[in-house]
XYZ file of C-alpha atoms in Angstrom:
359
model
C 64.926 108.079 68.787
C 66.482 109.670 71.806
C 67.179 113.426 71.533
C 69.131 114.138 67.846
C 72.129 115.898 67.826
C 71.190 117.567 64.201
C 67.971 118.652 63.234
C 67.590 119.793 59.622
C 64.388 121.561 58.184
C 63.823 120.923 54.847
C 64.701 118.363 52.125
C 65.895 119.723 49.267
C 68.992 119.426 47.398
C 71.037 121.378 50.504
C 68.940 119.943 53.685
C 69.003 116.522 51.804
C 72.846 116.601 51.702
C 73.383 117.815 55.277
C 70.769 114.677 56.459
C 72.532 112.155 54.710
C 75.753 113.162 55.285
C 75.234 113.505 59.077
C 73.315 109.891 59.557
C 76.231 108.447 57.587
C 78.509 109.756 59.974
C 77.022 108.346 63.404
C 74.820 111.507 63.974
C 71.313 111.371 65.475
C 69.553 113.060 63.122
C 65.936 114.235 62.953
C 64.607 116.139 59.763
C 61.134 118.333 58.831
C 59.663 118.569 55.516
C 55.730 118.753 54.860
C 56.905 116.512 51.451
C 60.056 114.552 52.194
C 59.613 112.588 49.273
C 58.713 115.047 46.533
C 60.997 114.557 43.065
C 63.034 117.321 42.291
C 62.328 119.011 38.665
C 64.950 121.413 38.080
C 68.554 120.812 36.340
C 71.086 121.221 38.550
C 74.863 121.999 37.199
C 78.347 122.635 38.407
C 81.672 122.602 38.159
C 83.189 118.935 37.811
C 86.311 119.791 40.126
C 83.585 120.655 42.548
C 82.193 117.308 42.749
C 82.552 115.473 46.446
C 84.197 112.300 46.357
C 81.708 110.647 48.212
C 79.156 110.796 45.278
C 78.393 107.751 42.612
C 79.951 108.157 39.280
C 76.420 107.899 37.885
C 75.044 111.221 39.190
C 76.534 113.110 36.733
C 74.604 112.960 32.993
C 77.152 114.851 31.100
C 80.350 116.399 30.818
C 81.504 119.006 28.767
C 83.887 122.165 28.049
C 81.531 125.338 27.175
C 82.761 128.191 25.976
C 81.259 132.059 26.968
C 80.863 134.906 25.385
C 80.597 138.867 25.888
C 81.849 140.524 23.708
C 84.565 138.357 22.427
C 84.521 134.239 22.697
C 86.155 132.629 25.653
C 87.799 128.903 26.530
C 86.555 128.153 30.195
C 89.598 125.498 30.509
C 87.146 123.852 33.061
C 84.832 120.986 32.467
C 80.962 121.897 33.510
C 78.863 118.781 34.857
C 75.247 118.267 34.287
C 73.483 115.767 37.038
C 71.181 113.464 36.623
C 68.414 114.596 39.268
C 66.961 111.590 39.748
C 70.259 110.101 40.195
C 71.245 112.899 42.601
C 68.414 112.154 45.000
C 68.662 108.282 45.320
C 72.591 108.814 45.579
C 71.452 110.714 49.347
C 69.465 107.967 50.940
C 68.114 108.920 54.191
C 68.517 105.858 56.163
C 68.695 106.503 60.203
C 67.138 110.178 59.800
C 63.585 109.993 61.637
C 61.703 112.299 59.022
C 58.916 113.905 59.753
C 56.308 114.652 57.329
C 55.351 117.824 58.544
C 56.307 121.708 58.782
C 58.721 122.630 61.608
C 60.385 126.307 62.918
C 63.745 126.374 64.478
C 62.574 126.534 68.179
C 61.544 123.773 70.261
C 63.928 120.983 69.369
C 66.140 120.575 72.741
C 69.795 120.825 72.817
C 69.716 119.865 69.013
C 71.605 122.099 66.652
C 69.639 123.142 63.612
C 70.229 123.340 60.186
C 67.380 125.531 58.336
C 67.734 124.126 54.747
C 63.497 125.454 54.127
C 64.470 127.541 51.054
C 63.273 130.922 50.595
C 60.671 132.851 52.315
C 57.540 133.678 50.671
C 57.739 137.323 48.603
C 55.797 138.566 45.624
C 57.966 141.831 46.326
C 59.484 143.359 42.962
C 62.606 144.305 44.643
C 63.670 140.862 45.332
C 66.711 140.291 43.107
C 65.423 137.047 41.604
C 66.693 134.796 38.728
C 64.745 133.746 36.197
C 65.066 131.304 33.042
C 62.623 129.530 29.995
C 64.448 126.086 29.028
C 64.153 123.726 25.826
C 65.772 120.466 24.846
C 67.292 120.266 21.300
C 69.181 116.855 20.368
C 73.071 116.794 20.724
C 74.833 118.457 17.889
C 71.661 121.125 17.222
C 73.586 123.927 18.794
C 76.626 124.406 20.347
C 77.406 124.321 23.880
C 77.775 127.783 25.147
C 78.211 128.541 29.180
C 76.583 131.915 28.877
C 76.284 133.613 24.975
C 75.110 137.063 25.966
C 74.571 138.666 22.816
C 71.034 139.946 22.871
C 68.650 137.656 20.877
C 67.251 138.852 17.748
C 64.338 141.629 18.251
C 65.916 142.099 21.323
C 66.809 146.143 21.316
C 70.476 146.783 23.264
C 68.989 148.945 26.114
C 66.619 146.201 26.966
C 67.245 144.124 30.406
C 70.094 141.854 29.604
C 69.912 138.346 29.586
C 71.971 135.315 28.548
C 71.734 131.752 26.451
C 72.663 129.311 28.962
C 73.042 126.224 26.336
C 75.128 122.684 28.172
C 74.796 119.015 27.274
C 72.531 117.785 29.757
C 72.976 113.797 28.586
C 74.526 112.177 25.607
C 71.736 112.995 23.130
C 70.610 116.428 24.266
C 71.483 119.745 25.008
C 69.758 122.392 26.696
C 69.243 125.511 25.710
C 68.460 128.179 28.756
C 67.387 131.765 28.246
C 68.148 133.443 31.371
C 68.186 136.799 33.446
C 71.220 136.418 35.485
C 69.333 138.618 38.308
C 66.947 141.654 37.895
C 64.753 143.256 40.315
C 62.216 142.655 39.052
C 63.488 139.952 37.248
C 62.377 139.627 33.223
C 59.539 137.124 33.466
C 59.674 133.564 32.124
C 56.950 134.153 29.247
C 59.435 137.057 28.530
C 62.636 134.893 28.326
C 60.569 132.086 26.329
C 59.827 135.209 23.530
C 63.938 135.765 23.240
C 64.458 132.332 23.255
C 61.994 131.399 20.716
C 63.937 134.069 18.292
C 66.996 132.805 18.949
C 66.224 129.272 17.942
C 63.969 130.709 14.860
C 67.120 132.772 13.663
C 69.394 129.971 13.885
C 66.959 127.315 12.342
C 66.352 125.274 15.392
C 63.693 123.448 16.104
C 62.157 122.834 19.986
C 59.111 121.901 21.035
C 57.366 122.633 24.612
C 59.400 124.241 27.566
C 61.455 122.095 29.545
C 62.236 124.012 32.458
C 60.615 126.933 33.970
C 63.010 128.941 36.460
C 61.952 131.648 38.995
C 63.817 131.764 42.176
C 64.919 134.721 44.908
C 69.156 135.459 45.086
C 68.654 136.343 48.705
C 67.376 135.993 51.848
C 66.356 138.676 54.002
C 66.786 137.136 57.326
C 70.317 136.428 59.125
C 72.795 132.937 58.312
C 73.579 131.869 61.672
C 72.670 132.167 65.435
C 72.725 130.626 68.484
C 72.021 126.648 67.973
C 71.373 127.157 64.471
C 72.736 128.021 60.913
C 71.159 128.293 57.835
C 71.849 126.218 54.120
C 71.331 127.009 50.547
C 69.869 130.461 50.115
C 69.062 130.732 54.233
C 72.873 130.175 54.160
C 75.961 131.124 52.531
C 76.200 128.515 50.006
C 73.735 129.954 47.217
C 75.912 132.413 45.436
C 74.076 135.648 45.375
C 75.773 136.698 42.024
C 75.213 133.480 39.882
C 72.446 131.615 41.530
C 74.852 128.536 41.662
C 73.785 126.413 45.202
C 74.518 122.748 44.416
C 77.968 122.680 44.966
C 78.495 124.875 47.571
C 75.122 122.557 49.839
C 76.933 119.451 48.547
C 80.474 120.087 50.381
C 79.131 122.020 53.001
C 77.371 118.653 54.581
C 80.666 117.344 55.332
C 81.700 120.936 56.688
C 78.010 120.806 58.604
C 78.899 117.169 60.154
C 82.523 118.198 61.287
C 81.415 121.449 62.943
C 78.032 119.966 64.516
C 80.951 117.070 65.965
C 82.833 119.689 67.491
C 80.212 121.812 68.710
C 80.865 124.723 66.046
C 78.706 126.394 64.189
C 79.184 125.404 60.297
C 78.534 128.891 59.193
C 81.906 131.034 60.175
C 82.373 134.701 60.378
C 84.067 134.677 57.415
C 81.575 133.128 55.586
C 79.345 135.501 55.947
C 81.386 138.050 55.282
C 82.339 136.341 51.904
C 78.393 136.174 51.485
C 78.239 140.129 51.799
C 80.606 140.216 49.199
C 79.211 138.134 46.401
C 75.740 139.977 47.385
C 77.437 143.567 46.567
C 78.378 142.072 43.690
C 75.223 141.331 42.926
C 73.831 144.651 43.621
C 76.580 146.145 41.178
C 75.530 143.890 38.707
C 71.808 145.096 38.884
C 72.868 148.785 38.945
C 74.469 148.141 35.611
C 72.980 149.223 32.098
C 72.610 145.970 30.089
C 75.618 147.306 27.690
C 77.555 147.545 30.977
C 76.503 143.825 32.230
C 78.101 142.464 28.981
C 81.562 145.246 29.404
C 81.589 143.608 33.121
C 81.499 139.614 31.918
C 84.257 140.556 28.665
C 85.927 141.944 31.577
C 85.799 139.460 34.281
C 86.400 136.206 31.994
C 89.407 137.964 30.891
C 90.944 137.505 34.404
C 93.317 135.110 35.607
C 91.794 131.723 36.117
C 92.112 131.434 39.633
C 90.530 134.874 40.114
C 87.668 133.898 38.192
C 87.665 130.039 39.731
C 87.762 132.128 43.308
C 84.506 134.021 42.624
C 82.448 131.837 41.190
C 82.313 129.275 43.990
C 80.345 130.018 47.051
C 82.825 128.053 49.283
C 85.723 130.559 48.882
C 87.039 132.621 51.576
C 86.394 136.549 52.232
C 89.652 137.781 51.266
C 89.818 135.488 48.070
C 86.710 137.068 47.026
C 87.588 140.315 47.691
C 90.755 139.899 45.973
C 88.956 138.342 42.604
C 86.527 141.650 42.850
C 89.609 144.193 43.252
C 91.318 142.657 40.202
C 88.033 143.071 38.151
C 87.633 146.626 39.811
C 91.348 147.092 38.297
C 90.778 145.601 34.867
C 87.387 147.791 34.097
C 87.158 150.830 32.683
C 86.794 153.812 34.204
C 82.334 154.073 33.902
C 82.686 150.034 34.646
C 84.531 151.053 37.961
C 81.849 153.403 39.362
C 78.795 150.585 38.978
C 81.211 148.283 41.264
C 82.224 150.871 43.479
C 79.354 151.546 44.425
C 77.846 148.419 44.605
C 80.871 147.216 46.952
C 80.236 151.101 49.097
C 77.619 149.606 51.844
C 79.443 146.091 52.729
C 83.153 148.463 53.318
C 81.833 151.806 54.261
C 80.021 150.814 57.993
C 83.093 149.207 59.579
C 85.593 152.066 58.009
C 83.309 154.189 59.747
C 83.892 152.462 63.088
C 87.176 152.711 62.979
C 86.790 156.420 62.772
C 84.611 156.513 65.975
């Protein structure tokens, strides 16, 4: 191959898409990964009006309409797709990409622009906002199919870190059923979450055998999104959502977004992405400066918006002054104690550039 135009590191889920994409489109593209033909293991959801047009019906395993709850039950009045994986992977073939088995860095590549798609950096630090989940399959029809039931599980006292049952129909015949720490830092650990869940199912007379799924992964990157010649994807980008953990979508459509911009000699991640970024990570920091009490008051809060508001912060893809509109109208609708844990959350993303406007 003569000298690529795109060179992606990494070949997961976001790097995968961006390759794929990119070859598909005419592109010369060269990609890294020490594994490039590893399986993926983890279950991977989103929204179905998020799904790109360009994939095969038969990625996606199931469809349903889960409800949430807070403090009061909720009607989403949005259907949630489950993928199948395996499915997922074949459906982004990497015909015409020269892969190369091996590690690579950003440097060195020539006039290619790169896409960093490697995932995050190593840390065993305990102030790494990280997400963590213990997962079981029960057959369809065993429980129902809740979005996020946050209700503590039994044993569970209220002042304890907060976390959620993430339970969605993952095929026809089963359902999974997810107990999760939304983000903590540190996190509650998996063994922990298996405990809660465990009670849950005993309490409700459910039986599940051996974990399924074993989650653990950072919310954030330390290091910057974008720079001369390069960009970063999934959490080294913009398009892992800080305050959910939610990447799939967001890596899926930003591949075309990737192609167009590398075409035109743009870089794919804008200004304003970032700056939407910086706001769905303060709203992650408000969310971990929150008593667990709180963290439920925020959710019966925030599902009680208007849809679009909560449609608008939930995807990674929308713009900075949608997000910060969605966060002022849940600043507006909490209640006065609620308003101080976002305020100050939101303080170090608006206070710097008020103060240069001062200078």
């Amino acid at each position: 191959m003569s000298a690529p135009d795109l060179v992606v590191l990494g070949l997961g889920p976001a790097g995968r898409a961006v390759a794929h994409r990119a070859a598909a489109a005419g592109l010369r593209v060269r990609a890294f990964d020490p594994a490039p033909d590893a399986r993926w293991r983890r279950t991977f959801g989103l929204w179905a009006d998020e799904l790109p047009a360009w994939l095969p019906a038969d990625v996606v395993a199931a469809v349903s309409s889960p409800q949430v709850i807070a403090r009061t039950r909720r009607d989403l009045r949005r259907e949630y797709a489950m993928l199948d994986v395996d499915a997922l992977q074949g459906a982004l073939p990497l015909d015409g990409v020269d892969v190369r088995a091996e590690r690579a860095g950003r440097d060195g590549h020539g006039a290619a622009f790169v896409i960093d798609a490697r995932g995050p950096a190593p840390s065993t630090s305990a102030d790494v906002p990280r997400q963590t989940a213990a997962g079981v399959l029960v057959p369809a029809g065993a429980h129902e199919e809740l979005w996020m039931d946050w209700r503590p599980a039994p044993g569970v006292p209220d002042d304890a870190p907060a976390s959620f049952l993430y339970a969605v129909r993952v095929s026809p015949d089963a359902v999974l059923l997810e107990e999760t720490c939304l983000a903590g830092a540190p996190a509650i650990t998996v063994d922990g979450l298996e405990e809660r869940l465990r009670a849950r199912l005993a309490a409700r007379g459910v039986a599940a055998g051996e974990l399924h799924e074993r989650v653990d992964f950072p919310l954030l990157h330390a290091g910057p999104r974008r720079g001369r010649g390069w960009c970063g994807a999934g959490v080294r980008g913009t398009t892992l959502h800080p305050a959910t953990g939610y990447s799939v979508a967001g890596s899926l459509a930003f591949a075309d977004d990737a192609v167009a911009a590398v075409r035109d000699g743009r870089n794919p991640v804008t200004a304003d992405a970032v700056a939407a970024h910086r706001l769905r990570a303060a709203a992650l920091r408000a969310l971990l400066g929150m008593s667990p009490a709180e963290q439920r008051d925020f959710f019966e809060v925030f599902f009680g918006l208007p849809d679009p508001r909560v449609r608008a912060f939930l995807s990674p893809r929308s713009p900075a002054t949608t997000n910060a509109a969605a966060m002022a109208a849940a600043f507006a609708a909490a209640p006065w104690g609620l308003r101080r844990r976002l305020a100050r959350g939101v303080a170090p993303v608006v206070t710097p550039r008020a103060s240069r406007r001062r200078r």
